[in-house]
């Protein structure tokens, strides 16, 4: 596995693959890798001749009170993990390499679907995501890009971005990786205390219960209310509990395929999860 830290080095490493019309797969990450990230690389390995993974903690997607400075940087450990699962090129640029030294005057916004859910709780977050992903797509020029479905809203935003800007990239969503007790794997799980880690799987448990209730024809509004009540009782501070269509449109009743969303805090740690629910009539 090669590691590149500059655009020039990345371009040189990919030149032979591009000349030979190799299929290039790309997995963008912020590092501190866990099994969920590694699953993305494994999926890329199945479809692609060359797999590129980026590690870049993107400052412009963090809000003023969020954890950019304390976000774990574990590049050496991450590089060993990536080599083991078949990554060909690790791209680990600096902030200066990504954004230069001059003021950034260009922004990218995906409207409507970024305004609710995590977008409402984290103003400007998805603008920062859209900018950095567009830059990375331009640098890597992959055929396929792989994103985890845990960040479902982000996945839909990137798919919309690619469609709207006619980028020749297939964006692939990969199933959420979970711990044995159901907790969605996340770099932020490391912030949880031992006691909080015992409580955290209740988010997934509540989603599973809600899915069963919906399949038993219980009203959507009541099911969402039950999720919020159960999690509050367990010690969570709720950001939102919502149901949306698979394209993130608002919905009032369960009459089509939907996705259930939860974002909640345990102490200072913000956890998100989601669960698709198919409508069977």
PDB file of C-alpha atoms in Angstrom:
ATOM      1  CA  UNK A   1       0.000   0.000   0.000  1.00  0.00           C
ATOM      2  CA  UNK A   2       1.246   3.464  -0.912  1.00  0.00           C
ATOM      3  CA  UNK A   3       0.579   6.534   1.219  1.00  0.00           C
ATOM      4  CA  UNK A   4       0.384   9.905  -0.499  1.00  0.00           C
ATOM      5  CA  UNK A   5       0.067  13.273   1.228  1.00  0.00           C
ATOM      6  CA  UNK A   6      -0.061  15.574  -1.800  1.00  0.00           C
ATOM      7  CA  UNK A   7      -2.290  15.876  -4.856  1.00  0.00           C
ATOM      8  CA  UNK A   8       0.765  15.534  -7.077  1.00  0.00           C
ATOM      9  CA  UNK A   9       1.727  12.258  -5.426  1.00  0.00           C
ATOM     10  CA  UNK A  10      -1.838  10.942  -5.594  1.00  0.00           C
ATOM     11  CA  UNK A  11      -2.138  11.817  -9.279  1.00  0.00           C
ATOM     12  CA  UNK A  12       1.165  10.121 -10.077  1.00  0.00           C
ATOM     13  CA  UNK A  13       0.138   6.984  -8.182  1.00  0.00           C
ATOM     14  CA  UNK A  14      -3.153   6.775 -10.089  1.00  0.00           C
ATOM     15  CA  UNK A  15      -1.765   7.655 -13.515  1.00  0.00           C
ATOM     16  CA  UNK A  16      -0.929   4.070 -14.504  1.00  0.00           C
ATOM     17  CA  UNK A  17      -4.328   2.821 -13.337  1.00  0.00           C
ATOM     18  CA  UNK A  18      -6.123   5.518 -15.314  1.00  0.00           C
ATOM     19  CA  UNK A  19      -4.041   4.843 -18.422  1.00  0.00           C
ATOM     20  CA  UNK A  20      -4.909   1.146 -18.188  1.00  0.00           C
ATOM     21  CA  UNK A  21      -8.608   2.012 -17.651  1.00  0.00           C
ATOM     22  CA  UNK A  22      -8.626   0.311 -14.290  1.00  0.00           C
ATOM     23  CA  UNK A  23     -11.759   0.642 -12.170  1.00  0.00           C
ATOM     24  CA  UNK A  24     -11.007   2.964  -9.250  1.00  0.00           C
ATOM     25  CA  UNK A  25     -12.917   2.759  -5.983  1.00  0.00           C
ATOM     26  CA  UNK A  26     -12.793   5.459  -3.330  1.00  0.00           C
ATOM     27  CA  UNK A  27     -13.598   5.464   0.379  1.00  0.00           C
ATOM     28  CA  UNK A  28     -13.412   8.923   2.018  1.00  0.00           C
ATOM     29  CA  UNK A  29     -12.931   8.862   5.816  1.00  0.00           C
ATOM     30  CA  UNK A  30     -11.810  11.054   8.680  1.00  0.00           C
ATOM     31  CA  UNK A  31      -9.658   8.284  10.120  1.00  0.00           C
ATOM     32  CA  UNK A  32      -9.835   6.664  13.564  1.00  0.00           C
ATOM     33  CA  UNK A  33     -10.984   3.656  11.605  1.00  0.00           C
ATOM     34  CA  UNK A  34     -13.255   0.900  12.884  1.00  0.00           C
ATOM     35  CA  UNK A  35     -14.825  -2.192  11.360  1.00  0.00           C
ATOM     36  CA  UNK A  36     -17.482  -0.100   9.627  1.00  0.00           C
ATOM     37  CA  UNK A  37     -14.830   1.763   7.629  1.00  0.00           C
ATOM     38  CA  UNK A  38     -13.014  -1.474   6.857  1.00  0.00           C
ATOM     39  CA  UNK A  39     -16.247  -2.960   5.503  1.00  0.00           C
ATOM     40  CA  UNK A  40     -16.412  -0.081   3.031  1.00  0.00           C
ATOM     41  CA  UNK A  41     -12.914  -0.966   1.832  1.00  0.00           C
ATOM     42  CA  UNK A  42     -13.872  -4.637   1.532  1.00  0.00           C
ATOM     43  CA  UNK A  43     -16.887  -3.712  -0.592  1.00  0.00           C
ATOM     44  CA  UNK A  44     -14.704  -1.500  -2.772  1.00  0.00           C
ATOM     45  CA  UNK A  45     -12.236  -4.354  -3.164  1.00  0.00           C
ATOM     46  CA  UNK A  46     -15.005  -6.571  -4.587  1.00  0.00           C
ATOM     47  CA  UNK A  47     -15.893  -4.150  -7.394  1.00  0.00           C
ATOM     48  CA  UNK A  48     -12.698  -2.268  -8.143  1.00  0.00           C
ATOM     49  CA  UNK A  49      -9.188  -2.866  -9.455  1.00  0.00           C
ATOM     50  CA  UNK A  50      -7.664  -0.050  -7.396  1.00  0.00           C
ATOM     51  CA  UNK A  51      -8.949   1.096  -3.986  1.00  0.00           C
ATOM     52  CA  UNK A  52      -8.135   4.547  -2.645  1.00  0.00           C
ATOM     53  CA  UNK A  53      -8.933   5.582   0.932  1.00  0.00           C
ATOM     54  CA  UNK A  54      -8.600   9.145   2.150  1.00  0.00           C
ATOM     55  CA  UNK A  55      -8.054  10.177   5.747  1.00  0.00           C
ATOM     56  CA  UNK A  56      -8.764  13.841   6.317  1.00  0.00           C
ATOM     57  CA  UNK A  57     -10.364  15.482   9.336  1.00  0.00           C
ATOM     58  CA  UNK A  58     -12.280  18.206   7.541  1.00  0.00           C
ATOM     59  CA  UNK A  59     -12.384  21.417   9.602  1.00  0.00           C
ATOM     60  CA  UNK A  60     -15.198  23.086   7.659  1.00  0.00           C
ATOM     61  CA  UNK A  61     -17.794  20.438   8.546  1.00  0.00           C
ATOM     62  CA  UNK A  62     -17.359  20.970  12.298  1.00  0.00           C
ATOM     63  CA  UNK A  63     -19.384  23.595  14.127  1.00  0.00           C
ATOM     64  CA  UNK A  64     -17.819  26.055  16.610  1.00  0.00           C
ATOM     65  CA  UNK A  65     -18.744  23.921  19.621  1.00  0.00           C
ATOM     66  CA  UNK A  66     -17.944  20.550  18.069  1.00  0.00           C
ATOM     67  CA  UNK A  67     -14.960  18.273  18.518  1.00  0.00           C
ATOM     68  CA  UNK A  68     -12.572  19.122  15.645  1.00  0.00           C
ATOM     69  CA  UNK A  69      -9.533  19.702  17.872  1.00  0.00           C
ATOM     70  CA  UNK A  70     -10.164  16.595  19.962  1.00  0.00           C
ATOM     71  CA  UNK A  71     -11.197  14.317  17.086  1.00  0.00           C
ATOM     72  CA  UNK A  72      -8.907  11.261  17.278  1.00  0.00           C
ATOM     73  CA  UNK A  73      -6.018  11.208  14.807  1.00  0.00           C
ATOM     74  CA  UNK A  74      -4.667   7.650  14.541  1.00  0.00           C
ATOM     75  CA  UNK A  75      -2.929   7.618  11.168  1.00  0.00           C
ATOM     76  CA  UNK A  76      -0.296   4.970  11.942  1.00  0.00           C
ATOM     77  CA  UNK A  77      -2.846   2.513  13.309  1.00  0.00           C
ATOM     78  CA  UNK A  78      -5.258   3.291  10.477  1.00  0.00           C
ATOM     79  CA  UNK A  79      -2.617   2.658   7.812  1.00  0.00           C
ATOM     80  CA  UNK A  80      -1.900  -0.821   9.204  1.00  0.00           C
ATOM     81  CA  UNK A  81      -5.612  -1.679   9.186  1.00  0.00           C
ATOM     82  CA  UNK A  82      -6.047  -0.444   5.625  1.00  0.00           C
ATOM     83  CA  UNK A  83      -3.084  -2.456   4.368  1.00  0.00           C
ATOM     84  CA  UNK A  84      -4.602  -5.592   5.894  1.00  0.00           C
ATOM     85  CA  UNK A  85      -7.948  -5.199   4.075  1.00  0.00           C
ATOM     86  CA  UNK A  86      -6.527  -4.446   0.648  1.00  0.00           C
ATOM     87  CA  UNK A  87      -6.293  -0.679   0.288  1.00  0.00           C
ATOM     88  CA  UNK A  88      -3.929   0.236  -2.546  1.00  0.00           C
ATOM     89  CA  UNK A  89      -3.454   3.956  -1.928  1.00  0.00           C
ATOM     90  CA  UNK A  90      -3.939   5.916   1.284  1.00  0.00           C
ATOM     91  CA  UNK A  91      -4.351   9.645   0.672  1.00  0.00           C
ATOM     92  CA  UNK A  92      -3.695  11.629   3.846  1.00  0.00           C
ATOM     93  CA  UNK A  93      -3.430  15.332   2.952  1.00  0.00           C
ATOM     94  CA  UNK A  94      -2.918  18.219   5.349  1.00  0.00           C
ATOM     95  CA  UNK A  95      -5.438  21.041   5.722  1.00  0.00           C
ATOM     96  CA  UNK A  96      -3.073  23.262   3.744  1.00  0.00           C
ATOM     97  CA  UNK A  97      -2.868  20.696   0.948  1.00  0.00           C
ATOM     98  CA  UNK A  98      -6.653  20.454   0.755  1.00  0.00           C
ATOM     99  CA  UNK A  99      -7.571  24.119   1.064  1.00  0.00           C
ATOM    100  CA  UNK A 100      -4.410  26.058   0.293  1.00  0.00           C
ATOM    101  CA  UNK A 101      -3.352  29.247   2.030  1.00  0.00           C
ATOM    102  CA  UNK A 102      -5.699  31.686   0.302  1.00  0.00           C
ATOM    103  CA  UNK A 103      -9.267  32.329   1.547  1.00  0.00           C
ATOM    104  CA  UNK A 104     -11.822  29.855   0.186  1.00  0.00           C
ATOM    105  CA  UNK A 105     -14.461  31.771  -1.785  1.00  0.00           C
ATOM    106  CA  UNK A 106     -16.401  28.836  -3.254  1.00  0.00           C
ATOM    107  CA  UNK A 107     -19.144  27.024  -1.381  1.00  0.00           C
ATOM    108  CA  UNK A 108     -21.369  24.112  -2.389  1.00  0.00           C
ATOM    109  CA  UNK A 109     -24.871  23.671  -1.003  1.00  0.00           C
ATOM    110  CA  UNK A 110     -27.377  20.895  -1.484  1.00  0.00           C
ATOM    111  CA  UNK A 111     -30.695  22.442  -0.507  1.00  0.00           C
ATOM    112  CA  UNK A 112     -33.823  21.050   1.176  1.00  0.00           C
ATOM    113  CA  UNK A 113     -32.536  17.608   2.184  1.00  0.00           C
ATOM    114  CA  UNK A 114     -29.774  19.220   4.276  1.00  0.00           C
ATOM    115  CA  UNK A 115     -32.069  21.498   6.256  1.00  0.00           C
ATOM    116  CA  UNK A 116     -33.627  18.924   8.605  1.00  0.00           C
ATOM    117  CA  UNK A 117     -32.413  16.017  10.754  1.00  0.00           C
ATOM    118  CA  UNK A 118     -28.674  16.504  11.373  1.00  0.00           C
ATOM    119  CA  UNK A 119     -28.695  19.580   9.148  1.00  0.00           C
ATOM    120  CA  UNK A 120     -30.984  21.398  11.590  1.00  0.00           C
ATOM    121  CA  UNK A 121     -28.818  20.421  14.552  1.00  0.00           C
ATOM    122  CA  UNK A 122     -25.493  21.146  12.826  1.00  0.00           C
ATOM    123  CA  UNK A 123     -25.847  24.289  10.656  1.00  0.00           C
ATOM    124  CA  UNK A 124     -23.302  24.378   7.829  1.00  0.00           C
ATOM    125  CA  UNK A 125     -22.208  20.782   8.389  1.00  0.00           C
ATOM    126  CA  UNK A 126     -23.410  19.457   5.042  1.00  0.00           C
ATOM    127  CA  UNK A 127     -21.999  22.463   3.186  1.00  0.00           C
ATOM    128  CA  UNK A 128     -18.603  21.454   4.555  1.00  0.00           C
ATOM    129  CA  UNK A 129     -19.201  17.848   3.578  1.00  0.00           C
ATOM    130  CA  UNK A 130     -20.255  18.828   0.052  1.00  0.00           C
ATOM    131  CA  UNK A 131     -17.151  20.953  -0.453  1.00  0.00           C
ATOM    132  CA  UNK A 132     -14.643  18.393   0.782  1.00  0.00           C
ATOM    133  CA  UNK A 133     -16.279  15.456  -1.029  1.00  0.00           C
ATOM    134  CA  UNK A 134     -16.377  17.418  -4.283  1.00  0.00           C
ATOM    135  CA  UNK A 135     -12.700  18.279  -3.892  1.00  0.00           C
ATOM    136  CA  UNK A 136     -11.798  14.671  -3.114  1.00  0.00           C
ATOM    137  CA  UNK A 137     -13.860  13.382  -6.038  1.00  0.00           C
ATOM    138  CA  UNK A 138     -12.016  15.797  -8.335  1.00  0.00           C
ATOM    139  CA  UNK A 139      -8.661  14.663  -6.954  1.00  0.00           C
ATOM    140  CA  UNK A 140      -9.279  10.905  -7.069  1.00  0.00           C
ATOM    141  CA  UNK A 141     -11.695  10.765 -10.046  1.00  0.00           C
ATOM    142  CA  UNK A 142     -13.088   7.381  -8.966  1.00  0.00           C
ATOM    143  CA  UNK A 143     -15.570   5.186 -10.794  1.00  0.00           C
ATOM    144  CA  UNK A 144     -17.217   4.179  -7.505  1.00  0.00           C
ATOM    145  CA  UNK A 145     -17.400   5.853  -4.108  1.00  0.00           C
ATOM    146  CA  UNK A 146     -18.481   4.010  -0.962  1.00  0.00           C
ATOM    147  CA  UNK A 147     -20.316   5.527   2.011  1.00  0.00           C
ATOM    148  CA  UNK A 148     -21.804   3.920   5.106  1.00  0.00           C
ATOM    149  CA  UNK A 149     -25.564   3.948   5.567  1.00  0.00           C
ATOM    150  CA  UNK A 150     -25.165   4.927   9.225  1.00  0.00           C
ATOM    151  CA  UNK A 151     -24.764   8.484   7.938  1.00  0.00           C
ATOM    152  CA  UNK A 152     -27.856   8.008   5.788  1.00  0.00           C
ATOM    153  CA  UNK A 153     -28.550  11.700   5.305  1.00  0.00           C
ATOM    154  CA  UNK A 154     -24.970  12.260   4.183  1.00  0.00           C
ATOM    155  CA  UNK A 155     -25.278   9.358   1.716  1.00  0.00           C
ATOM    156  CA  UNK A 156     -28.424  10.839   0.133  1.00  0.00           C
ATOM    157  CA  UNK A 157     -26.808  14.302   0.023  1.00  0.00           C
ATOM    158  CA  UNK A 158     -23.764  12.936  -1.815  1.00  0.00           C
ATOM    159  CA  UNK A 159     -25.940  10.989  -4.243  1.00  0.00           C
ATOM    160  CA  UNK A 160     -27.894  14.183  -4.976  1.00  0.00           C
ATOM    161  CA  UNK A 161     -24.671  16.165  -5.404  1.00  0.00           C
ATOM    162  CA  UNK A 162     -23.316  13.654  -7.900  1.00  0.00           C
ATOM    163  CA  UNK A 163     -26.570  13.664  -9.903  1.00  0.00           C
ATOM    164  CA  UNK A 164     -26.910  17.437  -9.938  1.00  0.00           C
ATOM    165  CA  UNK A 165     -23.303  18.062 -11.014  1.00  0.00           C
ATOM    166  CA  UNK A 166     -23.173  15.172 -13.512  1.00  0.00           C
ATOM    167  CA  UNK A 167     -20.205  13.553 -11.857  1.00  0.00           C
ATOM    168  CA  UNK A 168     -19.408  10.208 -13.543  1.00  0.00           C
ATOM    169  CA  UNK A 169     -19.334   8.361 -10.208  1.00  0.00           C
ATOM    170  CA  UNK A 170     -21.537   5.610  -8.801  1.00  0.00           C
ATOM    171  CA  UNK A 171     -22.158   6.269  -5.096  1.00  0.00           C
ATOM    172  CA  UNK A 172     -22.653   3.007  -3.213  1.00  0.00           C
ATOM    173  CA  UNK A 173     -24.319   2.820   0.203  1.00  0.00           C
ATOM    174  CA  UNK A 174     -22.982   0.065   2.471  1.00  0.00           C
ATOM    175  CA  UNK A 175     -25.001  -1.531   5.274  1.00  0.00           C
ATOM    176  CA  UNK A 176     -24.411  -0.282   8.832  1.00  0.00           C
ATOM    177  CA  UNK A 177     -21.784  -2.234  10.754  1.00  0.00           C
ATOM    178  CA  UNK A 178     -22.847  -2.984  14.318  1.00  0.00           C
ATOM    179  CA  UNK A 179     -21.358  -4.326  17.517  1.00  0.00           C
ATOM    180  CA  UNK A 180     -22.750  -7.629  18.805  1.00  0.00           C
ATOM    181  CA  UNK A 181     -25.233  -5.725  21.001  1.00  0.00           C
ATOM    182  CA  UNK A 182     -26.510  -3.719  18.033  1.00  0.00           C
ATOM    183  CA  UNK A 183     -24.755  -0.392  18.597  1.00  0.00           C
ATOM    184  CA  UNK A 184     -23.871   1.214  15.265  1.00  0.00           C
ATOM    185  CA  UNK A 185     -20.094   1.427  14.972  1.00  0.00           C
ATOM    186  CA  UNK A 186     -18.799   4.987  15.143  1.00  0.00           C
ATOM    187  CA  UNK A 187     -15.534   6.708  15.959  1.00  0.00           C
ATOM    188  CA  UNK A 188     -17.430   8.699  18.579  1.00  0.00           C
ATOM    189  CA  UNK A 189     -18.321   5.538  20.513  1.00  0.00           C
ATOM    190  CA  UNK A 190     -14.863   5.850  22.032  1.00  0.00           C
ATOM    191  CA  UNK A 191     -16.037   8.911  23.954  1.00  0.00           C
ATOM    192  CA  UNK A 192     -18.614   6.868  25.887  1.00  0.00           C
ATOM    193  CA  UNK A 193     -17.964   5.902  29.498  1.00  0.00           C
ATOM    194  CA  UNK A 194     -18.356   2.232  30.442  1.00  0.00           C
ATOM    195  CA  UNK A 195     -21.786   2.978  31.894  1.00  0.00           C
ATOM    196  CA  UNK A 196     -22.886   4.927  28.815  1.00  0.00           C
ATOM    197  CA  UNK A 197     -21.646   2.132  26.554  1.00  0.00           C
ATOM    198  CA  UNK A 198     -24.049  -0.225  28.313  1.00  0.00           C
ATOM    199  CA  UNK A 199     -26.956   2.154  27.639  1.00  0.00           C
ATOM    200  CA  UNK A 200     -26.066   3.105  24.051  1.00  0.00           C
ATOM    201  CA  UNK A 201     -27.511  -0.022  22.315  1.00  0.00           C
ATOM    202  CA  UNK A 202     -30.987   1.031  23.463  1.00  0.00           C
ATOM    203  CA  UNK A 203     -31.152   3.266  20.380  1.00  0.00           C
ATOM    204  CA  UNK A 204     -31.020   0.279  18.059  1.00  0.00           C
ATOM    205  CA  UNK A 205     -33.307  -1.738  20.308  1.00  0.00           C
ATOM    206  CA  UNK A 206     -35.892   1.040  20.172  1.00  0.00           C
ATOM    207  CA  UNK A 207     -35.668   1.132  16.370  1.00  0.00           C
ATOM    208  CA  UNK A 208     -36.182  -2.618  16.100  1.00  0.00           C
ATOM    209  CA  UNK A 209     -39.209  -2.378  18.395  1.00  0.00           C
ATOM    210  CA  UNK A 210     -40.578   0.510  16.339  1.00  0.00           C
ATOM    211  CA  UNK A 211     -40.221  -1.493  13.132  1.00  0.00           C
ATOM    212  CA  UNK A 212     -42.215  -4.329  14.693  1.00  0.00           C
ATOM    213  CA  UNK A 213     -44.905  -1.903  15.867  1.00  0.00           C
ATOM    214  CA  UNK A 214     -45.235  -0.428  12.380  1.00  0.00           C
ATOM    215  CA  UNK A 215     -45.529  -3.874  10.859  1.00  0.00           C
ATOM    216  CA  UNK A 216     -48.329  -4.490  13.360  1.00  0.00           C
ATOM    217  CA  UNK A 217     -50.123  -1.430  11.912  1.00  0.00           C
ATOM    218  CA  UNK A 218     -49.577   0.879  14.879  1.00  0.00           C
ATOM    219  CA  UNK A 219     -49.752   4.604  13.924  1.00  0.00           C
ATOM    220  CA  UNK A 220     -46.455   6.165  12.906  1.00  0.00           C
ATOM    221  CA  UNK A 221     -46.826   9.197  15.188  1.00  0.00           C
ATOM    222  CA  UNK A 222     -47.389   6.988  18.224  1.00  0.00           C
ATOM    223  CA  UNK A 223     -44.424   4.779  17.350  1.00  0.00           C
ATOM    224  CA  UNK A 224     -42.095   7.783  17.065  1.00  0.00           C
ATOM    225  CA  UNK A 225     -43.381   9.144  20.360  1.00  0.00           C
ATOM    226  CA  UNK A 226     -42.676   5.790  22.018  1.00  0.00           C
ATOM    227  CA  UNK A 227     -39.065   5.823  20.777  1.00  0.00           C
ATOM    228  CA  UNK A 228     -38.494   9.277  22.246  1.00  0.00           C
ATOM    229  CA  UNK A 229     -40.102   8.347  25.563  1.00  0.00           C
ATOM    230  CA  UNK A 230     -38.094   5.138  25.956  1.00  0.00           C
ATOM    231  CA  UNK A 231     -34.779   6.792  25.143  1.00  0.00           C
ATOM    232  CA  UNK A 232     -35.453   9.751  27.430  1.00  0.00           C
ATOM    233  CA  UNK A 233     -36.268   7.350  30.238  1.00  0.00           C
ATOM    234  CA  UNK A 234     -32.966   5.555  29.584  1.00  0.00           C
ATOM    235  CA  UNK A 235     -30.999   8.788  30.003  1.00  0.00           C
ATOM    236  CA  UNK A 236     -30.641  10.075  26.447  1.00  0.00           C
ATOM    237  CA  UNK A 237     -31.082  13.721  25.490  1.00  0.00           C
ATOM    238  CA  UNK A 238     -33.048  13.566  22.226  1.00  0.00           C
ATOM    239  CA  UNK A 239     -32.023  15.667  19.227  1.00  0.00           C
ATOM    240  CA  UNK A 240     -34.653  14.146  16.972  1.00  0.00           C
ATOM    241  CA  UNK A 241     -36.729  11.042  16.337  1.00  0.00           C
ATOM    242  CA  UNK A 242     -38.202  11.098  12.839  1.00  0.00           C
ATOM    243  CA  UNK A 243     -39.400   9.035   9.910  1.00  0.00           C
ATOM    244  CA  UNK A 244     -38.659   9.987   6.311  1.00  0.00           C
ATOM    245  CA  UNK A 245     -39.017   8.473   2.873  1.00  0.00           C
ATOM    246  CA  UNK A 246     -35.915   6.839   1.468  1.00  0.00           C
ATOM    247  CA  UNK A 247     -35.184  10.159  -0.292  1.00  0.00           C
ATOM    248  CA  UNK A 248     -35.595  12.114   2.976  1.00  0.00           C
ATOM    249  CA  UNK A 249     -38.992  13.584   2.218  1.00  0.00           C
ATOM    250  CA  UNK A 250     -41.350  14.248   5.131  1.00  0.00           C
ATOM    251  CA  UNK A 251     -44.034  11.667   5.816  1.00  0.00           C
ATOM    252  CA  UNK A 252     -47.009  11.516   8.164  1.00  0.00           C
ATOM    253  CA  UNK A 253     -48.073   7.902   7.860  1.00  0.00           C
ATOM    254  CA  UNK A 254     -46.518   4.566   7.062  1.00  0.00           C
ATOM    255  CA  UNK A 255     -47.745   3.994   3.514  1.00  0.00           C
ATOM    256  CA  UNK A 256     -44.448   3.465   1.664  1.00  0.00           C
ATOM    257  CA  UNK A 257     -40.880   2.381   2.388  1.00  0.00           C
ATOM    258  CA  UNK A 258     -39.414   4.645   5.064  1.00  0.00           C
ATOM    259  CA  UNK A 259     -36.334   5.146   7.212  1.00  0.00           C
ATOM    260  CA  UNK A 260     -36.529   5.723  10.969  1.00  0.00           C
ATOM    261  CA  UNK A 261     -33.943   8.174  12.312  1.00  0.00           C
ATOM    262  CA  UNK A 262     -32.649   8.847  15.815  1.00  0.00           C
ATOM    263  CA  UNK A 263     -30.048  11.321  17.030  1.00  0.00           C
ATOM    264  CA  UNK A 264     -29.478  11.572  20.774  1.00  0.00           C
ATOM    265  CA  UNK A 265     -26.793  12.449  23.274  1.00  0.00           C
ATOM    266  CA  UNK A 266     -25.420  10.402  26.126  1.00  0.00           C
ATOM    267  CA  UNK A 267     -23.529  12.891  28.208  1.00  0.00           C
ATOM    268  CA  UNK A 268     -21.530  14.885  25.663  1.00  0.00           C
ATOM    269  CA  UNK A 269     -21.470  12.148  23.028  1.00  0.00           C
ATOM    270  CA  UNK A 270     -23.910  12.488  20.137  1.00  0.00           C
ATOM    271  CA  UNK A 271     -25.044   9.188  18.619  1.00  0.00           C
ATOM    272  CA  UNK A 272     -27.020   8.651  15.424  1.00  0.00           C
ATOM    273  CA  UNK A 273     -28.683   5.584  13.970  1.00  0.00           C
ATOM    274  CA  UNK A 274     -31.343   4.672  11.452  1.00  0.00           C
ATOM    275  CA  UNK A 275     -33.362   1.687  10.302  1.00  0.00           C
ATOM    276  CA  UNK A 276     -35.126   1.157   6.967  1.00  0.00           C
ATOM    277  CA  UNK A 277     -38.665  -0.230   7.166  1.00  0.00           C
ATOM    278  CA  UNK A 278     -40.305  -1.731   4.077  1.00  0.00           C
ATOM    279  CA  UNK A 279     -44.002  -1.144   3.478  1.00  0.00           C
ATOM    280  CA  UNK A 280     -45.839  -4.354   2.676  1.00  0.00           C
ATOM    281  CA  UNK A 281     -49.387  -2.994   2.500  1.00  0.00           C
TER     282      UNK A 281
END
